[in-house]
């Protein structure tokens, strides 16, 4: 049990990577607050995990929701050791000139403001517990940006920068901050990245040296390592989980 006695918050845990991370953490002994704005899916995931999980409805763009979710986690589980900032949104793959202001503001609100506000809400509780680990889900989009995703790619660049900034700022409080940069991953969000044209999936796979897309469990396995005490001397790392795509 690599997370025995630890308490984790996973945002966007009702689907995709967040769902896999919540299950993996609970299987390794953590108590998990399953957060999502989607009540049906969040409740489904927490229910499937059972007694080690609690669903808390939370829109990560809303400060009152975030503060309430952190307080609910403390009431339920008594402490907070791990924060996984996973909730994310994208716009459909399309040219710069076709991306509307509202779409730009939405992806920045979910992907950047949400990560920032969650760190602000979680740090005091982690400090009281003597430290912790924050893991932000970035993207290869922030390291090797490709056309058609300009606003989304920019959000992930911001997430990587925020990760490194917080790593150095929070190190004295024994709070480690790392990011995971997944390549295209088989989740409900994937079609927004690939675009509508026929054969996009196969074309993309051909660019990945290990010859496949990422699966949510690939990301959960790395999140488990980064959240565990095995990663005690890692902070500020952006860990590519990409089958060699960014080489
Ligand atoms: N799928 C990919 O190819 C890929 C690649 C690299 C990075 N990512 C990143 O991985 C993370 C997880 O994405 P996924 O692919 O598992 O997608 P997903 O759509 O399967 O899951 C995202 C979850 O976030 C929730 N969510 C969205 N907006 C929210 C909000 N405002 N408040 C709370 N919850 C909200 C959704 O309800 C959903 O349950 C995201 O940050 C995404 O940008 C995805």
PDB file of C-alpha atoms and ligand atoms in Angstrom:
ATOM      1  CA  UNK A   1       0.000   0.000   0.000  1.00  0.00           C
ATOM      2  CA  UNK A   2       1.900   3.030  -1.234  1.00  0.00           C
ATOM      3  CA  UNK A   3      -0.543   5.709  -0.017  1.00  0.00           C
ATOM      4  CA  UNK A   4      -1.657   4.230   3.307  1.00  0.00           C
ATOM      5  CA  UNK A   5      -2.862   6.938   5.706  1.00  0.00           C
ATOM      6  CA  UNK A   6      -2.887   9.665   3.055  1.00  0.00           C
ATOM      7  CA  UNK A   7      -5.826  11.843   2.023  1.00  0.00           C
ATOM      8  CA  UNK A   8      -6.162  12.969  -1.595  1.00  0.00           C
ATOM      9  CA  UNK A   9      -8.347  15.348  -3.564  1.00  0.00           C
ATOM     10  CA  UNK A  10      -8.740  14.516  -7.260  1.00  0.00           C
ATOM     11  CA  UNK A  11     -10.501  17.155  -9.371  1.00  0.00           C
ATOM     12  CA  UNK A  12     -12.371  16.089 -12.489  1.00  0.00           C
ATOM     13  CA  UNK A  13     -12.460  12.564 -11.060  1.00  0.00           C
ATOM     14  CA  UNK A  14     -15.740  11.620 -12.731  1.00  0.00           C
ATOM     15  CA  UNK A  15     -14.127  10.576 -16.018  1.00  0.00           C
ATOM     16  CA  UNK A  16     -10.949   9.695 -17.874  1.00  0.00           C
ATOM     17  CA  UNK A  17      -7.621  10.165 -16.097  1.00  0.00           C
ATOM     18  CA  UNK A  18      -9.175  11.505 -12.881  1.00  0.00           C
ATOM     19  CA  UNK A  19     -11.356   8.398 -12.566  1.00  0.00           C
ATOM     20  CA  UNK A  20      -8.314   6.134 -13.022  1.00  0.00           C
ATOM     21  CA  UNK A  21      -6.295   8.175 -10.516  1.00  0.00           C
ATOM     22  CA  UNK A  22      -9.083   8.050  -7.891  1.00  0.00           C
ATOM     23  CA  UNK A  23      -9.381   4.247  -8.193  1.00  0.00           C
ATOM     24  CA  UNK A  24      -5.609   3.734  -8.160  1.00  0.00           C
ATOM     25  CA  UNK A  25      -5.097   5.925  -5.092  1.00  0.00           C
ATOM     26  CA  UNK A  26      -7.910   4.217  -3.158  1.00  0.00           C
ATOM     27  CA  UNK A  27      -6.509   0.789  -4.089  1.00  0.00           C
ATOM     28  CA  UNK A  28      -3.173   1.923  -2.625  1.00  0.00           C
ATOM     29  CA  UNK A  29      -4.744   2.882   0.713  1.00  0.00           C
ATOM     30  CA  UNK A  30      -5.621   6.580   0.277  1.00  0.00           C
ATOM     31  CA  UNK A  31      -8.880   8.214   1.277  1.00  0.00           C
ATOM     32  CA  UNK A  32     -10.056  10.066  -1.822  1.00  0.00           C
ATOM     33  CA  UNK A  33     -12.284  13.112  -2.269  1.00  0.00           C
ATOM     34  CA  UNK A  34     -13.765  12.622  -5.743  1.00  0.00           C
ATOM     35  CA  UNK A  35     -14.498  16.094  -7.117  1.00  0.00           C
ATOM     36  CA  UNK A  36     -16.368  16.903 -10.298  1.00  0.00           C
ATOM     37  CA  UNK A  37     -18.883  19.388 -11.634  1.00  0.00           C
ATOM     38  CA  UNK A  38     -20.674  16.398 -13.205  1.00  0.00           C
ATOM     39  CA  UNK A  39     -22.679  14.969 -10.297  1.00  0.00           C
ATOM     40  CA  UNK A  40     -23.784  11.785 -12.052  1.00  0.00           C
ATOM     41  CA  UNK A  41     -20.275  10.713 -13.029  1.00  0.00           C
ATOM     42  CA  UNK A  42     -18.610  11.910  -9.824  1.00  0.00           C
ATOM     43  CA  UNK A  43     -21.183  10.021  -7.753  1.00  0.00           C
ATOM     44  CA  UNK A  44     -20.729   6.927  -9.924  1.00  0.00           C
ATOM     45  CA  UNK A  45     -16.946   6.901  -9.400  1.00  0.00           C
ATOM     46  CA  UNK A  46     -17.152   7.498  -5.637  1.00  0.00           C
ATOM     47  CA  UNK A  47     -19.829   4.789  -5.371  1.00  0.00           C
ATOM     48  CA  UNK A  48     -17.688   2.291  -7.292  1.00  0.00           C
ATOM     49  CA  UNK A  49     -14.722   2.943  -4.977  1.00  0.00           C
ATOM     50  CA  UNK A  50     -16.844   2.599  -1.836  1.00  0.00           C
ATOM     51  CA  UNK A  51     -15.971   3.539   1.737  1.00  0.00           C
ATOM     52  CA  UNK A  52     -12.547   5.044   0.883  1.00  0.00           C
ATOM     53  CA  UNK A  53     -14.143   7.740  -1.351  1.00  0.00           C
ATOM     54  CA  UNK A  54     -16.452  10.703  -0.926  1.00  0.00           C
ATOM     55  CA  UNK A  55     -18.040  12.618  -3.824  1.00  0.00           C
ATOM     56  CA  UNK A  56     -17.974  16.394  -3.534  1.00  0.00           C
ATOM     57  CA  UNK A  57     -19.558  18.476  -6.300  1.00  0.00           C
ATOM     58  CA  UNK A  58     -17.096  21.223  -7.249  1.00  0.00           C
ATOM     59  CA  UNK A  59     -16.714  23.557 -10.209  1.00  0.00           C
ATOM     60  CA  UNK A  60     -12.997  24.396 -10.259  1.00  0.00           C
ATOM     61  CA  UNK A  61     -13.690  27.796 -11.828  1.00  0.00           C
ATOM     62  CA  UNK A  62     -15.615  28.852  -8.713  1.00  0.00           C
ATOM     63  CA  UNK A  63     -13.669  29.942  -5.600  1.00  0.00           C
ATOM     64  CA  UNK A  64     -16.589  29.359  -3.218  1.00  0.00           C
ATOM     65  CA  UNK A  65     -16.977  25.783  -4.534  1.00  0.00           C
ATOM     66  CA  UNK A  66     -13.230  25.145  -4.129  1.00  0.00           C
ATOM     67  CA  UNK A  67     -13.069  26.478  -0.571  1.00  0.00           C
ATOM     68  CA  UNK A  68     -16.158  24.427   0.346  1.00  0.00           C
ATOM     69  CA  UNK A  69     -14.689  21.261  -1.219  1.00  0.00           C
ATOM     70  CA  UNK A  70     -11.424  21.602   0.717  1.00  0.00           C
ATOM     71  CA  UNK A  71     -13.400  22.184   3.935  1.00  0.00           C
ATOM     72  CA  UNK A  72     -15.615  19.155   3.198  1.00  0.00           C
ATOM     73  CA  UNK A  73     -12.518  17.009   2.661  1.00  0.00           C
ATOM     74  CA  UNK A  74     -11.065  18.123   5.999  1.00  0.00           C
ATOM     75  CA  UNK A  75     -14.389  17.388   7.754  1.00  0.00           C
ATOM     76  CA  UNK A  76     -14.628  13.930   6.165  1.00  0.00           C
ATOM     77  CA  UNK A  77     -11.000  12.785   6.359  1.00  0.00           C
ATOM     78  CA  UNK A  78      -9.258  15.139   8.811  1.00  0.00           C
ATOM     79  CA  UNK A  79      -6.263  16.225   6.686  1.00  0.00           C
ATOM     80  CA  UNK A  80      -4.986  16.705   3.124  1.00  0.00           C
ATOM     81  CA  UNK A  81      -1.762  15.201   1.771  1.00  0.00           C
ATOM     82  CA  UNK A  82      -2.275  15.107  -2.003  1.00  0.00           C
ATOM     83  CA  UNK A  83      -3.990  17.423  -4.485  1.00  0.00           C
ATOM     84  CA  UNK A  84      -4.400  16.263  -8.070  1.00  0.00           C
ATOM     85  CA  UNK A  85      -5.389  19.209 -10.264  1.00  0.00           C
ATOM     86  CA  UNK A  86      -6.784  17.149 -13.122  1.00  0.00           C
ATOM     87  CA  UNK A  87     -10.056  18.817 -14.219  1.00  0.00           C
ATOM     88  CA  UNK A  88      -9.591  20.218 -17.689  1.00  0.00           C
ATOM     89  CA  UNK A  89     -11.395  21.463 -20.760  1.00  0.00           C
ATOM     90  CA  UNK A  90     -10.478  22.221 -24.348  1.00  0.00           C
ATOM     91  CA  UNK A  91     -11.897  23.881 -27.422  1.00  0.00           C
ATOM     92  CA  UNK A  92     -12.353  21.933 -30.641  1.00  0.00           C
ATOM     93  CA  UNK A  93      -9.195  21.784 -32.785  1.00  0.00           C
ATOM     94  CA  UNK A  94      -9.516  24.806 -35.119  1.00  0.00           C
ATOM     95  CA  UNK A  95      -7.563  27.789 -36.460  1.00  0.00           C
ATOM     96  CA  UNK A  96      -6.603  30.778 -34.286  1.00  0.00           C
ATOM     97  CA  UNK A  97      -9.098  33.073 -36.015  1.00  0.00           C
ATOM     98  CA  UNK A  98     -12.034  30.748 -35.278  1.00  0.00           C
ATOM     99  CA  UNK A  99     -11.531  30.578 -31.504  1.00  0.00           C
ATOM    100  CA  UNK A 100     -14.017  32.872 -29.757  1.00  0.00           C
ATOM    101  CA  UNK A 101     -13.302  35.013 -26.718  1.00  0.00           C
ATOM    102  CA  UNK A 102     -15.726  32.975 -24.592  1.00  0.00           C
ATOM    103  CA  UNK A 103     -13.929  29.735 -25.534  1.00  0.00           C
ATOM    104  CA  UNK A 104     -10.568  31.298 -24.655  1.00  0.00           C
ATOM    105  CA  UNK A 105     -11.896  32.476 -21.291  1.00  0.00           C
ATOM    106  CA  UNK A 106     -13.458  29.087 -20.510  1.00  0.00           C
ATOM    107  CA  UNK A 107     -10.308  27.037 -21.107  1.00  0.00           C
ATOM    108  CA  UNK A 108      -8.220  29.464 -19.071  1.00  0.00           C
ATOM    109  CA  UNK A 109     -10.818  29.456 -16.255  1.00  0.00           C
ATOM    110  CA  UNK A 110     -10.884  25.649 -15.953  1.00  0.00           C
ATOM    111  CA  UNK A 111      -7.251  24.809 -16.766  1.00  0.00           C
ATOM    112  CA  UNK A 112      -5.353  27.723 -15.189  1.00  0.00           C
ATOM    113  CA  UNK A 113      -7.538  29.658 -12.746  1.00  0.00           C
ATOM    114  CA  UNK A 114      -8.800  26.366 -11.302  1.00  0.00           C
ATOM    115  CA  UNK A 115      -5.265  25.111 -10.634  1.00  0.00           C
ATOM    116  CA  UNK A 116      -4.226  28.443  -9.087  1.00  0.00           C
ATOM    117  CA  UNK A 117      -7.274  28.755  -6.809  1.00  0.00           C
ATOM    118  CA  UNK A 118      -7.049  25.114  -5.736  1.00  0.00           C
ATOM    119  CA  UNK A 119      -3.427  25.518  -4.726  1.00  0.00           C
ATOM    120  CA  UNK A 120      -4.395  28.583  -2.689  1.00  0.00           C
ATOM    121  CA  UNK A 121      -7.166  26.664  -0.929  1.00  0.00           C
ATOM    122  CA  UNK A 122      -5.154  23.494  -0.281  1.00  0.00           C
ATOM    123  CA  UNK A 123      -1.824  24.891   0.921  1.00  0.00           C
ATOM    124  CA  UNK A 124      -2.939  26.069   4.407  1.00  0.00           C
ATOM    125  CA  UNK A 125      -4.374  22.603   5.182  1.00  0.00           C
ATOM    126  CA  UNK A 126      -1.263  20.848   3.841  1.00  0.00           C
ATOM    127  CA  UNK A 127       0.932  23.179   5.905  1.00  0.00           C
ATOM    128  CA  UNK A 128      -0.996  22.253   9.046  1.00  0.00           C
ATOM    129  CA  UNK A 129      -0.304  18.576   8.252  1.00  0.00           C
ATOM    130  CA  UNK A 130       3.431  19.178   7.776  1.00  0.00           C
ATOM    131  CA  UNK A 131       3.607  19.074   3.965  1.00  0.00           C
ATOM    132  CA  UNK A 132       2.101  17.453   0.920  1.00  0.00           C
ATOM    133  CA  UNK A 133       2.193  16.891  -2.823  1.00  0.00           C
ATOM    134  CA  UNK A 134       0.410  18.819  -5.565  1.00  0.00           C
ATOM    135  CA  UNK A 135       0.311  17.207  -8.999  1.00  0.00           C
ATOM    136  CA  UNK A 136      -1.013  19.218 -11.906  1.00  0.00           C
ATOM    137  CA  UNK A 137      -2.096  17.552 -15.133  1.00  0.00           C
ATOM    138  CA  UNK A 138      -0.346  19.530 -17.844  1.00  0.00           C
ATOM    139  CA  UNK A 139       0.127  18.222 -21.374  1.00  0.00           C
ATOM    140  CA  UNK A 140       2.602  17.581 -24.147  1.00  0.00           C
ATOM    141  CA  UNK A 141       0.583  20.453 -25.684  1.00  0.00           C
ATOM    142  CA  UNK A 142       2.503  22.750 -23.347  1.00  0.00           C
ATOM    143  CA  UNK A 143       5.887  21.330 -24.383  1.00  0.00           C
ATOM    144  CA  UNK A 144       5.518  20.603 -28.084  1.00  0.00           C
ATOM    145  CA  UNK A 145       2.480  22.600 -29.221  1.00  0.00           C
ATOM    146  CA  UNK A 146       0.832  21.629 -32.524  1.00  0.00           C
ATOM    147  CA  UNK A 147      -1.529  23.736 -34.701  1.00  0.00           C
ATOM    148  CA  UNK A 148      -5.247  24.131 -34.022  1.00  0.00           C
ATOM    149  CA  UNK A 149      -5.155  24.224 -30.220  1.00  0.00           C
ATOM    150  CA  UNK A 150      -3.661  27.664 -29.565  1.00  0.00           C
ATOM    151  CA  UNK A 151      -5.715  28.623 -26.507  1.00  0.00           C
ATOM    152  CA  UNK A 152      -5.604  25.125 -24.978  1.00  0.00           C
ATOM    153  CA  UNK A 153      -1.853  24.788 -25.574  1.00  0.00           C
ATOM    154  CA  UNK A 154      -1.293  28.164 -23.880  1.00  0.00           C
ATOM    155  CA  UNK A 155      -3.197  26.995 -20.785  1.00  0.00           C
ATOM    156  CA  UNK A 156      -0.912  23.991 -20.436  1.00  0.00           C
ATOM    157  CA  UNK A 157       2.202  26.153 -20.830  1.00  0.00           C
ATOM    158  CA  UNK A 158       0.822  28.227 -17.953  1.00  0.00           C
ATOM    159  CA  UNK A 159       0.194  25.097 -15.866  1.00  0.00           C
ATOM    160  CA  UNK A 160       3.806  23.975 -16.351  1.00  0.00           C
ATOM    161  CA  UNK A 161       5.136  27.395 -15.360  1.00  0.00           C
ATOM    162  CA  UNK A 162       2.864  27.576 -12.314  1.00  0.00           C
ATOM    163  CA  UNK A 163       4.071  24.090 -11.328  1.00  0.00           C
ATOM    164  CA  UNK A 164       7.705  25.175 -11.313  1.00  0.00           C
ATOM    165  CA  UNK A 165       6.956  28.471  -9.555  1.00  0.00           C
ATOM    166  CA  UNK A 166       4.994  26.771  -6.782  1.00  0.00           C
ATOM    167  CA  UNK A 167       7.646  24.050  -6.470  1.00  0.00           C
ATOM    168  CA  UNK A 168      10.271  26.579  -5.441  1.00  0.00           C
ATOM    169  CA  UNK A 169       7.876  28.760  -3.455  1.00  0.00           C
ATOM    170  CA  UNK A 170       6.364  25.917  -1.434  1.00  0.00           C
ATOM    171  CA  UNK A 171       9.494  23.814  -0.908  1.00  0.00           C
ATOM    172  CA  UNK A 172      10.181  25.372   2.520  1.00  0.00           C
ATOM    173  CA  UNK A 173       6.712  24.183   3.588  1.00  0.00           C
ATOM    174  CA  UNK A 174       7.644  20.631   2.448  1.00  0.00           C
ATOM    175  CA  UNK A 175       5.000  20.776  -0.277  1.00  0.00           C
ATOM    176  CA  UNK A 176       6.221  19.185  -3.515  1.00  0.00           C
ATOM    177  CA  UNK A 177       4.684  20.355  -6.797  1.00  0.00           C
ATOM    178  CA  UNK A 178       5.051  18.370 -10.031  1.00  0.00           C
ATOM    179  CA  UNK A 179       3.159  18.102 -13.311  1.00  0.00           C
ATOM    180  CA  UNK A 180       2.384  15.222 -15.634  1.00  0.00           C
ATOM    181  CA  UNK A 181       2.402  15.950 -19.367  1.00  0.00           C
ATOM    182  CA  UNK A 182       0.323  13.238 -21.067  1.00  0.00           C
ATOM    183  CA  UNK A 183       0.276  12.707 -24.805  1.00  0.00           C
ATOM    184  CA  UNK A 184      -3.134  12.163 -26.502  1.00  0.00           C
ATOM    185  CA  UNK A 185      -4.992   9.838 -24.127  1.00  0.00           C
ATOM    186  CA  UNK A 186      -8.012   7.624 -24.706  1.00  0.00           C
ATOM    187  CA  UNK A 187     -10.660   9.612 -22.775  1.00  0.00           C
ATOM    188  CA  UNK A 188     -13.899  11.395 -23.720  1.00  0.00           C
ATOM    189  CA  UNK A 189     -11.846  14.596 -24.234  1.00  0.00           C
ATOM    190  CA  UNK A 190      -9.698  13.071 -26.986  1.00  0.00           C
ATOM    191  CA  UNK A 191     -11.907  13.887 -30.031  1.00  0.00           C
ATOM    192  CA  UNK A 192     -11.667  17.626 -29.279  1.00  0.00           C
ATOM    193  CA  UNK A 193      -7.888  17.418 -29.737  1.00  0.00           C
ATOM    194  CA  UNK A 194      -7.764  15.219 -32.810  1.00  0.00           C
ATOM    195  CA  UNK A 195     -10.380  17.106 -34.851  1.00  0.00           C
ATOM    196  CA  UNK A 196     -13.142  15.681 -37.002  1.00  0.00           C
ATOM    197  CA  UNK A 197     -11.241  14.583 -40.154  1.00  0.00           C
ATOM    198  CA  UNK A 198     -11.154  10.838 -40.950  1.00  0.00           C
ATOM    199  CA  UNK A 199      -8.049   8.862 -39.932  1.00  0.00           C
ATOM    200  CA  UNK A 200      -6.759  11.417 -37.384  1.00  0.00           C
ATOM    201  CA  UNK A 201      -6.350   8.805 -34.662  1.00  0.00           C
ATOM    202  CA  UNK A 202      -4.194   6.522 -36.835  1.00  0.00           C
ATOM    203  CA  UNK A 203      -2.174   9.484 -38.125  1.00  0.00           C
ATOM    204  CA  UNK A 204      -1.452  10.588 -34.575  1.00  0.00           C
ATOM    205  CA  UNK A 205      -0.494   7.116 -33.389  1.00  0.00           C
ATOM    206  CA  UNK A 206       2.043   6.942 -36.216  1.00  0.00           C
ATOM    207  CA  UNK A 207       3.890   9.884 -34.564  1.00  0.00           C
ATOM    208  CA  UNK A 208       4.269   8.151 -31.180  1.00  0.00           C
ATOM    209  CA  UNK A 209       7.479   6.083 -30.999  1.00  0.00           C
ATOM    210  CA  UNK A 210       5.889   3.474 -28.707  1.00  0.00           C
ATOM    211  CA  UNK A 211       3.054   3.160 -31.215  1.00  0.00           C
ATOM    212  CA  UNK A 212      -0.128   3.821 -29.248  1.00  0.00           C
ATOM    213  CA  UNK A 213      -2.135   6.483 -27.431  1.00  0.00           C
ATOM    214  CA  UNK A 214      -1.820   6.823 -23.655  1.00  0.00           C
ATOM    215  CA  UNK A 215      -4.403   5.055 -21.512  1.00  0.00           C
ATOM    216  CA  UNK A 216      -5.782   6.682 -18.326  1.00  0.00           C
ATOM    217  CA  UNK A 217      -3.991   4.015 -16.270  1.00  0.00           C
ATOM    218  CA  UNK A 218      -0.610   5.112 -17.720  1.00  0.00           C
ATOM    219  CA  UNK A 219      -1.255   8.543 -16.198  1.00  0.00           C
ATOM    220  CA  UNK A 220      -2.583   7.125 -12.915  1.00  0.00           C
ATOM    221  CA  UNK A 221       0.547   5.004 -12.474  1.00  0.00           C
ATOM    222  CA  UNK A 222       2.800   8.067 -12.732  1.00  0.00           C
ATOM    223  CA  UNK A 223       0.510  10.117 -10.476  1.00  0.00           C
ATOM    224  CA  UNK A 224       0.772   7.325  -7.895  1.00  0.00           C
ATOM    225  CA  UNK A 225       4.561   7.448  -7.956  1.00  0.00           C
ATOM    226  CA  UNK A 226       4.703  11.264  -7.785  1.00  0.00           C
ATOM    227  CA  UNK A 227       2.202  11.354  -4.905  1.00  0.00           C
ATOM    228  CA  UNK A 228       3.985   8.656  -2.921  1.00  0.00           C
ATOM    229  CA  UNK A 229       6.947   9.002  -0.567  1.00  0.00           C
ATOM    230  CA  UNK A 230       9.079   7.260  -3.233  1.00  0.00           C
ATOM    231  CA  UNK A 231       9.136  10.652  -4.990  1.00  0.00           C
ATOM    232  CA  UNK A 232      10.221  12.503  -1.824  1.00  0.00           C
ATOM    233  CA  UNK A 233      13.093  14.335  -3.589  1.00  0.00           C
ATOM    234  CA  UNK A 234      11.173  15.307  -6.731  1.00  0.00           C
ATOM    235  CA  UNK A 235       9.687  18.763  -7.104  1.00  0.00           C
ATOM    236  CA  UNK A 236       9.207  21.050 -10.099  1.00  0.00           C
ATOM    237  CA  UNK A 237       9.361  18.137 -12.561  1.00  0.00           C
ATOM    238  CA  UNK A 238       7.189  18.049 -15.684  1.00  0.00           C
ATOM    239  CA  UNK A 239       6.972  14.312 -16.357  1.00  0.00           C
ATOM    240  CA  UNK A 240       6.146  13.428 -19.963  1.00  0.00           C
ATOM    241  CA  UNK A 241       3.967  10.329 -20.270  1.00  0.00           C
ATOM    242  CA  UNK A 242       4.037  10.232 -24.027  1.00  0.00           C
ATOM    243  CA  UNK A 243       5.578   7.054 -25.440  1.00  0.00           C
ATOM    244  CA  UNK A 244       8.518   9.138 -26.671  1.00  0.00           C
ATOM    245  CA  UNK A 245       6.428  11.660 -28.659  1.00  0.00           C
ATOM    246  CA  UNK A 246       8.296  14.753 -27.382  1.00  0.00           C
ATOM    247  CA  UNK A 247      11.793  13.438 -28.110  1.00  0.00           C
TER     248      UNK A 247
HETATM  249  N1  LIG B   1      -7.202  13.239 -23.153  1.00  0.00           N
HETATM  250  C1  LIG B   1      -6.073  13.744 -23.615  1.00  0.00           C
HETATM  251  O1  LIG B   1      -5.646  13.477 -24.751  1.00  0.00           O
HETATM  252  C2  LIG B   1      -5.243  14.648 -22.741  1.00  0.00           C
HETATM  253  C3  LIG B   1      -3.884  14.833 -23.063  1.00  0.00           C
HETATM  254  C4  LIG B   1      -3.106  15.656 -22.242  1.00  0.00           C
HETATM  255  C5  LIG B   1      -3.672  16.259 -21.129  1.00  0.00           C
HETATM  256  N2  LIG B   1      -5.002  16.063 -20.849  1.00  0.00           N
HETATM  257  C6  LIG B   1      -5.522  16.694 -19.631  1.00  0.00           C
HETATM  258  O2  LIG B   1      -5.908  15.666 -18.736  1.00  0.00           O
HETATM  259  C7  LIG B   1      -6.875  16.154 -17.809  1.00  0.00           C
HETATM  260  C8  LIG B   1      -8.014  15.163 -17.702  1.00  0.00           C
HETATM  261  O3  LIG B   1      -8.677  15.097 -18.947  1.00  0.00           O
HETATM  262  P1  LIG B   1      -9.371  13.772 -19.525  1.00  0.00           P
HETATM  263  O4  LIG B   1      -8.762  13.538 -20.861  1.00  0.00           O
HETATM  264  O5  LIG B   1      -9.377  12.713 -18.499  1.00  0.00           O
HETATM  265  O6  LIG B   1     -10.841  14.356 -19.811  1.00  0.00           O
HETATM  266  P2  LIG B   1     -12.311  13.906 -19.387  1.00  0.00           P
HETATM  267  O7  LIG B   1     -13.211  14.784 -20.162  1.00  0.00           O
HETATM  268  O8  LIG B   1     -12.457  12.413 -19.477  1.00  0.00           O
HETATM  269  O9  LIG B   1     -12.367  14.296 -17.826  1.00  0.00           O
HETATM  270  C9  LIG B   1     -12.343  15.618 -17.394  1.00  0.00           C
HETATM  271  C10 LIG B   1     -13.241  15.744 -16.176  1.00  0.00           C
HETATM  272  O10 LIG B   1     -13.141  17.089 -15.709  1.00  0.00           O
HETATM  273  C11 LIG B   1     -14.431  17.523 -15.350  1.00  0.00           C
HETATM  274  N3  LIG B   1     -14.510  18.977 -15.418  1.00  0.00           N
HETATM  275  C12 LIG B   1     -14.529  19.776 -16.522  1.00  0.00           C
HETATM  276  N4  LIG B   1     -14.675  21.056 -16.162  1.00  0.00           N
HETATM  277  C13 LIG B   1     -14.755  21.069 -14.800  1.00  0.00           C
HETATM  278  C14 LIG B   1     -14.906  22.089 -13.849  1.00  0.00           C
HETATM  279  N5  LIG B   1     -15.058  23.378 -14.223  1.00  0.00           N
HETATM  280  N6  LIG B   1     -14.922  21.759 -12.534  1.00  0.00           N
HETATM  281  C15 LIG B   1     -14.802  20.456 -12.148  1.00  0.00           C
HETATM  282  N7  LIG B   1     -14.678  19.442 -13.014  1.00  0.00           N
HETATM  283  C16 LIG B   1     -14.652  19.750 -14.328  1.00  0.00           C
HETATM  284  C17 LIG B   1     -15.369  16.861 -16.353  1.00  0.00           C
HETATM  285  O11 LIG B   1     -16.717  16.824 -15.871  1.00  0.00           O
HETATM  286  C18 LIG B   1     -14.736  15.482 -16.489  1.00  0.00           C
HETATM  287  O12 LIG B   1     -15.282  14.558 -15.558  1.00  0.00           O
HETATM  288  C19 LIG B   1      -7.253  17.539 -18.320  1.00  0.00           C
HETATM  289  O13 LIG B   1      -6.545  18.517 -17.571  1.00  0.00           O
HETATM  290  C20 LIG B   1      -6.766  17.538 -19.756  1.00  0.00           C
HETATM  291  O14 LIG B   1      -6.488  18.824 -20.243  1.00  0.00           O
HETATM  292  C21 LIG B   1      -5.798  15.283 -21.614  1.00  0.00           C
END
